[in-house]
Amino acid sequence: MAAANISPNNLAMAVYGDVTPVTGSSVTDEAVDAIKDALLPLAHMVPASVTVKGSSKAVTSITRTSTTAMVTTAENHELATGVSVTITGATESEYNGTYVITVTGANTFTYTVSGSPATPATGTITYLPVYRSTADYEVRPGGIYITSDGVIPAGEELLVSYAYAGQDVVEAMISAAQEFELVFEGLNEARSGKASIVRVWRARFGAAKNIALIGDDYANLELTGKALADTTKSTGQSQYFQTTILV
């Protein structure tokens, strides 16, 4: 039998699996490790409203001239002009927040600050990169793809926040073969299209021998199985199947 509709339930039947419905929701700070020029799968498919942040890193100092804050980082930041960073931990709250930066050196960058906070800033200050969609990563149906020419360093622990729609998850090869009752609806063209119904009382399918993930034609699931005896049927009834033909 070929199943042309690869629904979650049909797929689960073909792979001895179970279906778990997942309600649409959102994820905050899912951790993944960056690999350049590679797809990083996320826990849920087709992410939307994606933000990708880097690891929190130490700031050595923040000084201010007029409305320009100059940040010196403890290590080379590997950022680029146009990237956003989130500054936290400054006692002078005007320095804290998320800002688009201008890179001025390997371990320095500037941003525009409001007000006239004291300089230099005090406190235990950190910065956290907020990376750029398209330039640093691409959103794909399966997760995020880290671009080869973006500023996300290989091995960086990323925190990904996103929304996702409802989806069904099929876990393969975790259950025994199930039994089904089959109903076939047909038309007998040799008898002017009269209806015929075949009911198989008990049927059990083997696992699909192959599932085409890529192809030129519409996919289907080729299933083989057998009819089993239904011993609850009374004398005079078939234990296997029944055919009804319209007169």
Short mmCIF file of N, CA and C in Angstrom, two decimals, residues 20 24 33 37 73 76 78 104 115 123 133 140 147-148 152-153 158 170 180 217 230 246:
data_model
loop_
_atom_site.label_atom_id
_atom_site.label_comp_id
_atom_site.label_asym_id
_atom_site.label_seq_id
_atom_site.Cartn_x
_atom_site.Cartn_y
_atom_site.Cartn_z
N THR A 20 4.17 13.60 18.82
CA THR A 20 3.98 14.53 19.93
C THR A 20 3.64 15.90 19.38
N GLY A 24 2.68 26.11 19.61
CA GLY A 24 3.54 27.26 19.30
C GLY A 24 3.82 28.09 20.53
N ASP A 33 26.59 26.21 20.13
CA ASP A 33 27.98 26.59 19.89
C ASP A 33 28.17 26.91 18.41
N ASP A 37 30.18 28.83 8.80
CA ASP A 37 29.73 28.27 7.52
C ASP A 37 28.98 26.96 7.74
N THR A 73 37.94 46.65 26.08
CA THR A 73 37.59 45.29 26.49
C THR A 73 38.82 44.55 27.00
N ASN A 76 40.50 40.94 22.85
CA ASN A 76 40.05 41.39 21.53
C ASN A 76 38.60 40.99 21.33
N GLU A 78 36.65 41.15 18.44
CA GLU A 78 36.32 40.54 17.14
C GLU A 78 34.99 41.03 16.57
N THR A 104 36.86 50.96 16.95
CA THR A 104 38.01 51.86 16.82
C THR A 104 39.34 51.13 17.02
N GLY A 115 22.77 61.74 28.39
CA GLY A 115 23.06 62.33 29.68
C GLY A 115 24.54 62.65 29.84
N GLY A 123 32.06 50.09 38.51
CA GLY A 123 31.27 48.87 38.62
C GLY A 123 31.97 47.71 37.92
N SER A 133 21.42 39.82 11.79
CA SER A 133 20.81 38.90 10.83
C SER A 133 21.32 39.22 9.43
N ARG A 140 17.17 29.94 8.95
CA ARG A 140 16.76 28.85 8.06
C ARG A 140 15.62 28.08 8.73
N THR A 147 27.33 32.61 8.97
CA THR A 147 28.01 32.98 7.73
C THR A 147 29.52 32.91 7.90
N SER A 148 30.19 32.65 6.80
CA SER A 148 31.65 32.50 6.86
C SER A 148 32.35 33.84 7.02
N ILE A 152 30.82 36.44 13.99
CA ILE A 152 30.64 35.44 15.05
C ILE A 152 31.85 34.51 15.08
N PRO A 153 32.58 34.44 16.19
CA PRO A 153 33.77 33.59 16.24
C PRO A 153 33.39 32.11 16.31
N LEU A 158 26.48 30.77 21.73
CA LEU A 158 25.46 31.72 21.34
C LEU A 158 24.18 31.47 22.12
N VAL A 170 7.70 13.62 15.23
CA VAL A 170 7.59 12.17 15.07
C VAL A 170 8.92 11.54 15.49
N PHE A 180 -4.44 -1.86 12.73
CA PHE A 180 -5.42 -0.91 12.21
C PHE A 180 -6.56 -1.67 11.56
N ASP A 217 9.46 13.60 -7.82
CA ASP A 217 8.02 13.35 -7.76
C ASP A 217 7.52 13.54 -6.34
N ASP A 230 -9.48 -11.90 12.87
CA ASP A 230 -10.25 -11.31 13.96
C ASP A 230 -11.15 -12.40 14.52
N LEU A 246 -22.34 -2.30 -4.31
CA LEU A 246 -23.66 -1.73 -4.55
C LEU A 246 -24.34 -2.46 -5.70
#
